[in-house]
């Protein structure tokens, strides 16, 4: 006997005779009327039709989301993998910008000690100043390369000792000290300074590495998530015959597609929240005022990546084939769209080529509103381009679409 | 009586394969109709054409007075379909699965849970469908087809993966459904199943319906002899041939079979000789009908 419960779970002897009609069958028989649809009334019109469409939309979306949440490999590639990139890149490169010169101050150096508090704080951003008394030991440290310079003051004369082995460090310290001394000299005259120099880097000054890499990697994560989400729904649902089964239920194609879009957009929002939280929480990411404008950008991007996924899944017979196609598209796209490093140094033709990828436009737009502080309207062209990608690609995918393998 | 399904001259060819080759029949409202035939006979193809899943190359189908092809959303809530290959959403549990299907038809979750109980899967409700046994998956698939209370139910080999106990339970369930006035169309390999359940069967082979009608009538129309089997060695073969000159006697080394049109005489003669060891009496069955129609032994 089987250990599992028989269909109607009752006396074995009663049902060994094939056509005995055991009472048990009747006892657990289906209700005579199980919400039988009114004949012809469920065509989708009217209030009942709308209510049913809403519940089927929600339950399909739920089924898709649960399928995503329980798919370990999918979770890894859409959430963890790009996040690991962010942590590695953020951790590796983010400190170089804030590297401080280590300076040893021997005895008392009034020029430094008597600086006003704000000037002192500013100096603290470039110098890490340590007060020492042993002059010989300090000089040894510079000689060994442990510290960049030793500074001492004899009367009005400031003496700086440096090692020729670390020319850059020495030059930095020397430059800062020279300007300190000149400021002090000007102050001593009691006259306002006649000339002044404002220096400005030609690079975008707000873009420290983390500011650049967070939107870039987020774009990559969204591209992977939306592309593979659409591909896997299409291919595995076709493979598992669930698409055929759905054609036999009253839900329409728009409901199925709509549910998938909403789920993909939800996943993109989750990715965004995680990336921004990690970037801001651990690596000092600072969002500019109109960062929220990245949300419509992300929605438009999600649509265009989903259409790439539909295209990859339209003809593929297996999920393996479909992911190979999707990878072939998304990986070069991520590199050429500047998700991992800026394209500023790339040759012009390459930068031109990058424009055929929707991710390039998403990245540009996200950089503009998330960290460059550009106005919300400035990214409307990017949104338009992303939507155009979505329309064109999904039209092609629709033309190639097959319900099943038969 | 109302014709729930009309199939008229339906044909579907795949290259040289004549999957369905000009088939016509009607199914009446509330009827239990069976399509019988060996592998590749064209049962699934025919059923899927009736459901509106495939387009016939030729011919017409009318289902509940409507055309199933192209996809007809007004028809779909009124039919329930179990496909030959189970089709489930990935990584959902049995309960989530049937509730999702129920909601597609606007059926409340409570009805879904009830159906889980009807097919005996309540204790598997939280198991993912990937981890169900073949028979459990089949039962879930059937429950998903019935959850919204359809008027017409199409089942493609519903008992294929079931153990004998589950099979009988499903028979009871299907009878009950049919008694509620729902029309049931099923395909099966099992002659005994068709004989037991169906009001009418159509026997299919190579894309054609060879014969259709109530199973009892088909069998009776055959006018086949009754087969009486006893253990080999109880009576010598030659002795049996002399005893029953009108009957056909054969021995396969396990049992000796006497095919006769006068079973009462044969049985009493055997009883007189106290030679009833291992007795098995078998009247003609649909299997004999198939043999008679095709000249081939029926192998599922
Ligand atoms: N999509 C298809 N493309 C090509 N040939 C097909 C297709 N579908 C069915 N066939 C062929 O049509 C014939 C009938 O197939 P069908 O699936 O209807 O048989 P069946 O009676 O359901 O068999 P089984 O008992 O094995 O389920 C087979 O020879 C099959 O190979
Ligand atoms: Mg079949």
XYZ file of C-alpha atoms and ligand atoms in Angstrom:
738
model
C 0.000 0.000 0.000
C 1.139 3.506 -0.572
C 1.955 5.507 2.480
C 0.394 8.627 1.140
C -3.245 9.450 1.523
C -5.439 7.980 -1.163
C -7.511 10.359 -3.210
C -10.593 10.183 -1.144
C -8.878 8.612 1.818
C -11.224 5.987 3.076
C -11.721 2.308 3.591
C -9.499 0.239 1.369
C -11.781 -2.770 1.116
C -14.703 -0.712 -0.091
C -12.758 0.614 -3.013
C -10.998 -2.559 -4.101
C -14.041 -3.387 -6.161
C -13.682 -1.006 -9.065
C -17.235 0.056 -9.444
C -18.358 0.105 -5.869
C -19.409 3.655 -5.258
C -18.110 4.216 -1.766
C -19.801 6.713 0.450
C -16.435 8.340 0.974
C -16.355 9.590 -2.579
C -19.609 11.363 -2.096
C -18.662 12.668 1.322
C -15.656 14.559 0.023
C -17.072 15.212 -3.380
C -16.712 18.694 -4.783
C -19.419 21.154 -3.915
C -22.223 20.935 -6.395
C -21.700 24.529 -7.380
C -18.109 25.726 -7.188
C -18.577 29.327 -8.146
C -19.717 28.388 -11.547
C -19.241 31.277 -13.847
C -22.449 32.557 -15.314
C -22.535 31.165 -18.829
C -21.036 33.644 -21.194
C -20.735 36.233 -18.483
C -17.023 35.932 -17.824
C -15.794 37.332 -21.042
C -14.026 40.063 -19.157
C -16.684 42.751 -19.461
C -18.277 44.481 -16.555
C -17.370 44.804 -12.940
C -16.958 41.087 -12.313
C -14.605 40.875 -15.273
C -12.541 43.764 -13.968
C -12.368 42.287 -10.487
C -11.248 38.970 -11.892
C -8.639 40.677 -14.040
C -7.291 42.443 -10.973
C -7.059 39.283 -8.899
C -5.487 37.326 -11.718
C -3.029 40.151 -12.313
C -2.044 40.190 -8.646
C -1.781 36.436 -8.318
C 0.307 36.125 -11.481
C 2.608 38.869 -10.220
C 2.840 37.065 -6.912
C 3.629 33.767 -8.615
C 6.365 35.446 -10.645
C 7.834 37.213 -7.647
C 7.871 34.025 -5.543
C 9.514 32.225 -8.440
C 12.214 34.916 -8.438
C 12.671 35.001 -4.682
C 13.101 31.246 -4.498
C 15.557 31.058 -7.351
C 18.963 31.104 -5.655
C 21.001 31.453 -8.830
C 18.792 34.264 -10.075
C 19.021 36.106 -6.765
C 22.780 35.756 -6.803
C 23.210 37.231 -10.250
C 20.702 40.033 -9.906
C 21.458 41.141 -6.347
C 24.564 39.697 -4.752
C 26.946 39.624 -7.701
C 26.645 43.332 -8.657
C 26.690 44.215 -4.965
C 29.975 42.353 -4.510
C 31.353 44.456 -7.371
C 30.213 47.589 -5.590
C 31.838 46.522 -2.350
C 35.107 45.525 -4.020
C 35.345 48.607 -6.242
C 34.082 50.930 -3.550
C 36.503 49.503 -0.997
C 39.516 49.361 -3.343
C 39.445 52.728 -4.974
C 37.528 54.955 -2.701
C 40.338 55.756 -0.251
C 42.877 57.007 -2.765
C 41.150 60.358 -2.974
C 41.382 60.993 0.717
C 44.974 59.867 1.178
C 46.744 62.234 3.592
C 50.376 63.224 3.761
C 51.912 62.291 7.046
C 53.937 65.191 8.475
C 56.036 65.212 11.646
C 56.173 68.512 13.547
C 59.323 68.834 15.668
C 58.932 70.994 18.712
C 56.654 73.944 18.188
C 55.879 75.437 14.771
C 53.885 78.612 15.481
C 53.023 79.041 11.790
C 50.902 75.889 12.042
C 49.948 75.983 15.681
C 48.584 79.556 15.495
C 46.377 79.001 12.436
C 42.715 79.913 12.949
C 40.465 76.871 13.573
C 38.917 76.699 10.089
C 42.267 76.955 8.345
C 43.575 74.324 10.707
C 40.712 71.988 9.796
C 41.353 72.540 6.110
C 45.003 71.668 6.584
C 43.893 68.545 8.442
C 42.267 67.314 5.238
C 45.587 67.043 3.437
C 48.081 66.594 6.306
C 48.138 64.168 9.123
C 50.278 66.142 11.575
C 52.063 64.370 14.456
C 53.956 66.346 17.096
C 57.322 64.836 18.052
C 60.285 65.932 20.165
C 63.066 63.635 18.977
C 64.414 65.350 15.854
C 66.860 62.593 14.898
C 64.260 59.856 15.150
C 61.834 61.902 13.033
C 64.434 62.402 10.313
C 65.071 58.660 10.333
C 61.389 58.000 9.762
C 61.304 60.230 6.709
C 64.469 58.566 5.452
C 62.753 55.181 5.787
C 59.667 56.401 3.955
C 57.329 56.039 6.955
C 56.405 59.719 6.850
C 56.554 62.308 4.086
C 58.248 65.232 5.814
C 59.611 66.771 8.997
C 58.805 70.410 9.682
C 60.511 72.653 12.230
C 60.560 76.379 12.854
C 63.648 78.324 13.887
C 62.679 81.920 14.498
C 60.872 83.038 11.316
C 62.509 80.365 9.266
C 60.527 77.244 8.469
C 62.617 74.209 7.601
C 61.184 71.231 5.782
C 63.090 67.940 5.513
C 61.998 65.495 2.921
C 63.194 62.376 1.174
C 64.093 62.568 -2.510
C 62.836 59.009 -2.792
C 59.219 60.220 -2.466
C 59.189 63.146 -4.842
C 55.413 63.414 -5.160
C 54.778 63.365 -1.425
C 57.545 65.899 -0.896
C 56.201 68.190 -3.624
C 52.705 68.060 -2.162
C 53.934 68.985 1.305
C 56.190 71.665 -0.095
C 53.365 73.204 -2.111
C 51.061 73.358 0.859
C 53.768 74.821 3.109
C 54.722 77.456 0.516
C 51.160 78.680 0.275
C 50.840 78.730 4.055
C 53.947 80.884 4.315
C 52.822 83.230 1.564
C 49.440 83.700 3.179
C 51.207 84.479 6.440
C 53.451 86.994 4.635
C 50.474 88.748 3.030
C 48.701 88.843 6.375
C 51.787 90.413 7.935
C 51.593 93.362 5.478
C 48.062 94.139 6.642
C 47.003 94.542 2.963
C 44.411 92.378 1.169
C 46.071 90.090 -1.359
C 46.158 91.537 -4.873
C 46.078 88.312 -6.853
C 44.411 85.099 -6.069
C 44.296 81.694 -7.763
C 41.224 79.497 -7.943
C 42.092 76.113 -9.281
C 39.449 73.847 -10.745
C 39.930 70.323 -11.991
C 38.663 69.674 -15.507
C 37.194 66.395 -14.261
C 33.754 66.506 -12.763
C 34.744 67.539 -9.282
C 31.815 65.892 -7.519
C 32.583 62.522 -9.059
C 34.756 60.646 -6.670
C 34.953 57.019 -7.650
C 32.018 55.894 -5.519
C 29.846 58.615 -7.001
C 30.611 57.253 -10.425
C 30.517 53.528 -9.756
C 27.268 53.318 -7.782
C 24.965 54.431 -10.623
C 27.069 52.429 -13.094
C 26.879 49.160 -11.189
C 23.252 49.770 -10.338
C 22.551 50.137 -14.047
C 24.372 46.863 -14.658
C 22.382 45.117 -11.913
C 19.085 46.389 -13.297
C 20.055 45.334 -16.805
C 20.872 41.795 -15.633
C 17.753 41.531 -13.469
C 15.272 42.757 -16.059
C 16.826 40.911 -19.003
C 17.017 37.578 -17.229
C 13.655 38.054 -15.546
C 11.897 38.419 -18.879
C 13.920 35.656 -20.530
C 13.344 33.126 -17.807
C 9.626 33.772 -17.546
C 9.283 33.402 -21.271
C 11.504 30.369 -21.753
C 10.783 28.324 -18.640
C 7.084 29.055 -18.825
C 7.081 27.912 -22.386
C 9.183 24.859 -21.559
C 7.035 23.938 -18.596
C 3.912 24.323 -20.741
C 2.585 26.942 -18.378
C 2.150 29.392 -21.256
C -0.082 26.848 -23.019
C -2.026 26.312 -19.837
C -2.484 30.068 -19.464
C -3.868 30.370 -22.982
C -6.614 28.028 -21.805
C -7.481 30.271 -18.854
C -9.386 33.519 -19.269
C -6.375 35.749 -18.542
C -5.268 37.806 -21.468
C -1.764 38.314 -22.764
C -1.707 41.956 -21.498
C -2.357 40.728 -17.957
C 0.539 38.292 -18.111
C 2.910 40.861 -19.596
C 1.711 43.552 -17.215
C 2.349 41.330 -14.224
C 5.863 40.573 -15.422
C 6.574 44.290 -15.967
C 5.390 45.211 -12.499
C 7.475 42.437 -10.928
C 10.585 43.480 -12.859
C 10.100 47.107 -11.869
C 9.665 46.056 -8.248
C 12.905 44.085 -8.430
C 14.668 47.114 -9.954
C 13.442 49.282 -7.074
C 14.722 46.756 -4.552
C 18.096 46.766 -6.282
C 18.147 50.563 -6.229
C 17.311 50.725 -2.535
C 20.044 48.220 -1.673
C 22.690 49.913 -3.816
C 21.969 53.391 -2.545
C 21.896 52.161 1.049
C 25.228 50.360 0.726
C 26.831 53.226 -1.223
C 25.690 55.867 1.226
C 26.128 53.768 4.332
C 29.604 52.363 3.713
C 31.332 54.348 1.024
C 30.160 57.917 1.517
C 27.929 58.131 -1.570
C 26.226 61.531 -1.682
C 23.039 61.841 -3.719
C 22.252 65.125 -5.339
C 18.986 66.953 -4.988
C 17.013 65.429 -7.845
C 18.091 61.828 -7.366
C 14.443 60.697 -7.341
C 14.308 61.443 -11.038
C 16.365 58.270 -11.449
C 13.207 56.269 -10.652
C 11.357 57.016 -13.909
C 14.676 56.502 -15.667
C 15.012 53.101 -14.017
C 11.459 52.166 -15.026
C 12.133 53.104 -18.627
C 15.433 51.210 -18.473
C 13.708 48.146 -17.040
C 11.304 48.133 -19.982
C 14.095 48.289 -22.516
C 16.102 45.530 -20.807
C 12.998 43.356 -20.578
C 12.563 43.728 -24.296
C 16.160 42.554 -24.760
C 15.255 39.554 -22.596
C 12.139 38.863 -24.678
C 14.244 39.000 -27.791
C 16.771 36.557 -26.308
C 13.967 34.226 -25.228
C 11.857 34.487 -28.356
C 13.626 31.769 -30.280
C 15.657 29.982 -27.608
C 14.517 26.434 -26.891
C 16.104 26.111 -23.466
C 16.955 28.403 -20.605
C 20.654 27.578 -21.111
C 20.530 28.803 -24.685
C 18.534 31.841 -23.652
C 20.963 32.816 -20.877
C 23.894 32.391 -23.235
C 22.261 34.845 -25.645
C 21.343 37.213 -22.810
C 24.915 37.115 -21.464
C 26.339 37.765 -24.903
C 24.323 40.955 -24.981
C 24.485 42.187 -21.379
C 28.195 41.715 -20.648
C 29.615 43.710 -23.581
C 26.816 46.197 -23.018
C 27.874 46.717 -19.396
C 31.510 47.372 -20.354
C 30.721 49.647 -23.271
C 28.137 51.556 -21.272
C 30.716 52.554 -18.679
C 29.170 50.556 -15.870
C 32.577 49.535 -14.499
C 34.833 52.430 -15.535
C 34.395 55.789 -17.276
C 34.489 55.837 -21.057
C 36.127 59.297 -21.147
C 39.415 57.851 -22.336
C 37.868 55.577 -24.960
C 38.220 56.407 -28.654
C 35.388 58.338 -30.240
C 34.070 55.490 -32.368
C 33.745 53.316 -29.276
C 31.837 56.006 -27.448
C 29.593 56.265 -30.489
C 29.097 52.503 -30.581
C 28.149 52.520 -26.905
C 25.079 54.558 -27.789
C 23.416 51.513 -29.367
C 23.033 50.093 -25.870
C 20.158 51.226 -23.668
C 22.363 50.807 -20.596
C 24.615 53.618 -21.832
C 21.663 55.989 -21.758
C 20.451 54.767 -18.406
C 23.928 55.241 -16.920
C 24.282 58.743 -18.346
C 20.882 59.729 -17.062
C 21.436 58.258 -13.613
C 24.821 59.987 -13.255
C 23.193 63.280 -14.226
C 20.401 63.231 -11.695
C 21.868 61.074 -8.958
C 25.280 62.624 -8.484
C 25.896 65.465 -10.952
C 22.945 67.422 -9.657
C 21.407 68.113 -13.052
C 17.771 69.108 -13.315
C 14.972 66.547 -13.734
C 14.094 67.717 -17.247
C 17.657 67.225 -18.414
C 17.150 63.436 -18.473
C 13.875 63.435 -20.411
C 15.767 62.679 -23.644
C 17.324 59.607 -22.004
C 13.909 58.416 -20.851
C 12.593 58.895 -24.369
C 15.488 56.943 -25.876
C 15.024 54.089 -23.400
C 11.310 53.872 -24.158
C 12.045 53.887 -27.867
C 14.441 50.964 -27.377
C 11.688 49.124 -25.516
C 9.125 49.696 -28.256
C 11.398 48.677 -31.105
C 12.913 45.609 -29.433
C 9.654 44.257 -28.069
C 7.995 44.674 -31.449
C 10.720 42.518 -32.961
C 10.354 40.030 -30.107
C 6.586 39.898 -30.616
C 7.081 39.076 -34.280
C 9.372 36.184 -33.333
C 7.198 35.006 -30.469
C 6.005 31.428 -30.121
C 3.591 30.162 -27.454
C 5.144 26.733 -27.297
C 7.697 24.452 -28.865
C 5.143 22.499 -30.836
C -30.381 16.609 -26.248
C -28.011 19.511 -26.564
C -24.780 18.881 -28.380
C -22.024 20.169 -26.145
C -19.260 19.313 -28.561
C -19.465 18.835 -32.310
C -16.422 17.689 -34.182
C -16.845 17.744 -37.934
C -14.273 16.449 -40.374
C -11.301 17.544 -38.311
C -7.914 16.895 -39.818
C -4.397 17.699 -38.628
C -1.306 16.578 -40.449
C 2.289 17.061 -39.418
C 4.220 16.482 -42.599
C 3.641 12.843 -43.431
C 2.135 12.073 -40.047
C -1.626 12.076 -40.210
C -2.111 12.844 -36.527
C -5.859 13.340 -36.948
C -7.239 12.297 -40.272
C -10.800 13.478 -40.773
C -12.666 12.799 -37.567
C -16.330 13.554 -36.815
C -18.392 12.899 -33.700
C -20.659 14.600 -31.181
C -20.612 14.687 -27.419
C -23.874 15.375 -25.668
C -24.425 17.523 -22.647
C -23.578 15.675 -19.452
C -22.029 12.785 -21.302
C -18.909 10.941 -20.187
C -16.949 10.464 -23.378
C -13.740 8.481 -23.766
C -11.143 8.538 -26.514
C -9.194 5.317 -26.572
C -6.164 4.292 -28.481
C -2.517 3.272 -28.415
C 0.450 5.684 -28.341
C 0.498 8.035 -31.276
C -3.111 7.338 -32.196
C -3.808 11.090 -32.230
C -5.739 11.395 -28.980
C -3.843 14.397 -27.604
C -3.912 16.176 -30.931
C -7.665 15.682 -31.234
C -8.286 16.772 -27.647
C -6.176 19.902 -28.027
C -8.015 20.820 -31.182
C -11.292 20.489 -29.273
C -9.917 22.720 -26.494
C -8.794 25.367 -28.961
C -5.114 24.856 -28.284
C -4.290 23.776 -31.809
C -5.755 24.867 -35.076
C -7.165 22.106 -37.259
C -5.910 22.025 -40.842
C -9.422 21.273 -41.909
C -12.838 20.720 -40.370
C -14.773 22.458 -37.629
C -15.230 22.211 -33.919
C -18.070 23.689 -31.955
C -17.817 23.708 -28.174
C -20.773 24.917 -26.096
C -22.049 26.515 -29.261
C -18.873 28.505 -29.809
C -15.727 28.058 -31.816
C -12.699 27.267 -29.693
C -10.240 28.545 -32.348
C -9.069 31.282 -32.406
C -8.773 31.599 -28.640
C -12.193 32.476 -27.315
C -12.136 34.187 -23.898
C -15.892 33.770 -23.436
C -15.533 30.022 -23.682
C -12.485 29.563 -21.499
C -14.067 30.018 -18.024
C -16.479 27.224 -18.859
C -13.922 24.577 -19.726
C -11.352 22.852 -17.521
C -8.272 21.265 -19.009
C -5.650 18.889 -17.729
C -2.829 18.673 -20.245
C -0.940 15.436 -20.785
C 2.281 17.051 -19.520
C 1.792 18.689 -16.118
C 2.153 22.436 -16.352
C 2.974 24.276 -13.157
C 4.398 27.632 -12.186
C 8.014 27.164 -11.172
C 9.002 26.979 -7.515
C 5.474 27.319 -6.121
C 4.002 24.975 -3.529
C 0.971 22.843 -4.274
C -1.294 25.267 -2.435
C 0.126 28.366 -4.112
C -0.183 26.601 -7.416
C -3.875 25.789 -7.199
C -4.714 29.119 -5.590
C -3.028 30.901 -8.465
C -5.010 28.898 -10.990
C -8.207 29.498 -9.018
C -7.644 33.249 -9.002
C -7.233 33.293 -12.781
C -10.906 32.335 -12.889
C -11.958 34.522 -9.989
C -12.450 31.495 -7.735
C -11.740 32.170 -4.037
C -8.792 30.511 -2.250
C -11.102 28.508 0.007
C -12.396 26.559 -2.991
C -8.795 25.917 -4.030
C -7.961 24.523 -0.606
C -11.060 22.367 -0.735
C -9.927 20.847 -4.019
C -6.528 20.132 -2.560
C -8.339 18.085 0.041
C -10.539 16.351 -2.537
C -7.478 14.985 -4.327
C -5.801 14.092 -1.027
C -2.946 16.564 -1.184
C -3.643 18.564 1.962
C -0.532 17.234 3.662
C 1.522 18.117 0.583
C 0.116 21.651 0.424
C 3.432 23.257 1.345
C 5.568 21.076 -0.895
C 6.917 22.620 -4.066
C 5.464 21.003 -7.152
C 8.955 20.047 -8.363
C 9.181 17.748 -5.356
C 5.816 16.011 -5.755
C 5.763 12.421 -6.981
C 4.464 11.808 -10.482
C 1.051 10.714 -9.248
C 0.752 13.586 -6.797
C 1.593 16.073 -9.534
C -1.015 14.451 -11.744
C -3.656 14.767 -9.045
C -2.765 18.404 -8.494
C -2.987 19.001 -12.209
C -6.477 17.475 -12.267
C -7.553 19.573 -9.293
C -6.286 22.684 -11.102
C -8.458 21.734 -14.074
C -11.570 21.371 -11.930
C -11.119 24.168 -9.395
C -13.333 26.702 -11.157
C -16.246 24.338 -11.693
C -16.163 24.083 -15.490
C -19.105 22.814 -17.531
C -16.882 20.766 -19.808
C -13.798 18.955 -18.552
C -10.999 17.679 -20.787
C -8.589 15.227 -19.224
C -5.632 13.840 -21.149
C -4.704 10.492 -19.626
C -5.668 11.525 -16.100
C -4.869 8.151 -14.552
C -1.545 7.592 -16.319
C 0.779 7.997 -13.338
C -1.572 6.924 -10.583
C -1.266 3.892 -8.341
C -4.260 1.512 -8.337
C -5.748 3.049 -5.211
C -5.488 6.613 -6.479
C -6.876 5.492 -9.824
C -10.022 4.127 -8.232
C -10.429 7.241 -6.152
C -10.122 9.374 -9.247
C -12.743 7.253 -10.996
C -15.119 7.936 -8.150
C -14.348 11.620 -8.312
C -14.885 11.800 -12.071
C -18.181 9.943 -11.797
C -19.273 12.397 -9.161
C -18.339 15.353 -11.343
C -20.213 13.802 -14.220
C -23.256 13.196 -12.023
C -23.352 16.925 -11.329
C -24.149 17.372 -14.981
C -20.706 18.275 -16.250
C -19.541 16.883 -19.546
C -16.309 14.917 -19.262
C -14.012 14.007 -22.138
C -10.983 11.900 -21.336
C -8.349 10.004 -23.209
C -6.955 6.785 -21.910
C -4.892 3.781 -22.785
C -6.814 1.592 -20.458
C -9.687 -0.328 -21.953
C -10.968 -1.330 -18.518
C -11.089 2.286 -17.443
C -13.046 3.316 -20.511
C -15.469 0.440 -20.109
C -16.050 1.356 -16.511
C -16.455 5.105 -16.767
C -17.606 6.140 -20.176
C -21.109 6.471 -21.539
C -19.537 6.336 -24.967
C -16.082 5.681 -26.305
C -14.365 6.350 -29.586
C -11.611 3.936 -30.490
C -8.829 5.698 -32.340
C -5.878 4.456 -34.309
C -3.621 6.220 -36.802
C -5.655 9.412 -36.606
C -8.975 7.786 -37.362
C -11.926 6.819 -35.225
C -12.421 3.153 -35.925
C -15.636 2.797 -34.035
C -17.615 4.646 -31.409
C -20.544 3.888 -29.156
C -21.370 2.724 -25.639
C -18.679 0.247 -24.513
C -21.222 -2.483 -23.773
C -22.770 -2.146 -27.226
C -19.382 -2.310 -28.916
C -18.504 -5.426 -27.008
C -21.858 -7.024 -27.623
C -21.738 -6.152 -31.278
C -18.524 -8.081 -31.465
C -20.307 -11.334 -30.604
C -17.039 -12.639 -29.265
C -16.618 -15.920 -27.412
C -16.172 -16.130 -23.658
C -12.724 -17.187 -22.562
C -12.397 -19.677 -19.760
C -8.942 -20.202 -18.352
C -7.668 -22.859 -15.951
C -4.215 -23.769 -14.775
C -2.114 -25.630 -17.332
C -1.967 -29.341 -16.621
C -5.313 -29.570 -14.888
C -6.733 -31.028 -18.065
C -4.524 -32.201 -20.970
C -4.846 -30.031 -24.072
C -5.897 -32.911 -26.282
C -8.469 -34.014 -23.739
C -9.936 -30.518 -23.681
C -10.120 -30.422 -27.475
C -12.080 -33.705 -27.467
C -14.333 -32.538 -24.689
C -15.247 -29.243 -26.366
C -15.182 -29.811 -30.128
C -16.963 -26.497 -30.857
C -14.554 -24.446 -28.789
C -11.090 -23.158 -29.484
C -8.468 -24.456 -27.075
C -5.026 -23.021 -26.516
C -2.331 -23.396 -23.892
C 0.467 -20.927 -23.273
C 2.193 -23.001 -20.614
C 0.636 -21.046 -17.755
C -3.026 -21.423 -18.422
C -5.204 -23.394 -20.706
C -7.825 -21.236 -22.395
C -11.104 -22.420 -23.847
C -12.886 -19.886 -26.068
C -16.525 -20.802 -26.347
C -19.961 -19.456 -27.122
C -21.486 -21.822 -24.640
C -19.672 -21.091 -21.389
C -22.285 -22.759 -19.161
C -21.667 -26.188 -20.722
C -17.900 -25.840 -20.578
C -17.958 -24.718 -16.956
C -20.196 -27.532 -15.827
C -18.083 -30.112 -17.696
C -14.969 -28.766 -16.016
C -16.703 -28.732 -12.646
C -17.738 -32.379 -13.083
C -14.093 -33.284 -13.563
C -13.121 -31.126 -10.602
C -10.808 -29.213 -12.922
C -11.418 -25.613 -11.903
C -7.978 -24.845 -10.437
C -7.001 -21.224 -11.245
C -10.318 -20.572 -12.949
C -10.705 -17.226 -14.715
C -13.683 -16.376 -16.887
C -13.400 -13.433 -19.196
C -16.058 -12.126 -21.511
C -15.196 -10.039 -24.517
C -13.819 -6.602 -23.731
C -12.903 -3.442 -25.587
C -9.506 -5.005 -26.085
C -11.190 -7.630 -28.237
C -13.013 -4.880 -30.075
C -9.670 -3.266 -30.817
C -8.198 -6.588 -31.924
C -11.189 -7.187 -34.124
C -10.985 -3.727 -35.675
C -7.267 -3.594 -36.339
C -6.227 -7.218 -36.452
C -3.583 -6.188 -33.952
C -3.242 -7.112 -30.330
C -3.901 -4.029 -28.211
C -0.772 -2.803 -26.462
C -1.065 0.466 -24.638
N 3.593 19.175 -32.962
C 3.781 18.039 -33.628
N 4.658 17.999 -34.631
C 4.846 16.858 -35.335
N 4.210 15.729 -35.104
C 3.308 15.700 -34.109
C 3.050 16.838 -33.319
N 2.115 16.529 -32.405
C 1.809 15.239 -32.606
N 2.519 14.731 -33.638
C 2.420 13.365 -34.148
O 1.076 13.047 -34.283
C 0.822 11.717 -33.864
C -0.256 11.705 -32.805
O 0.250 12.291 -31.624
P -0.628 12.446 -30.328
O 0.211 13.139 -29.321
O -1.911 13.059 -30.667
O -0.825 10.936 -29.912
P -1.550 10.344 -28.623
O -2.637 9.472 -29.106
O -1.901 11.417 -27.688
O -0.380 9.444 -28.030
P -0.035 9.105 -26.513
O -0.923 7.995 -26.110
O 1.374 8.673 -26.583
O -0.223 10.339 -25.720
C 2.146 11.160 -33.400
O 2.698 10.362 -34.422
C 3.003 12.380 -33.169
O 4.334 12.089 -33.452
Mg -1.374 11.886 -25.809
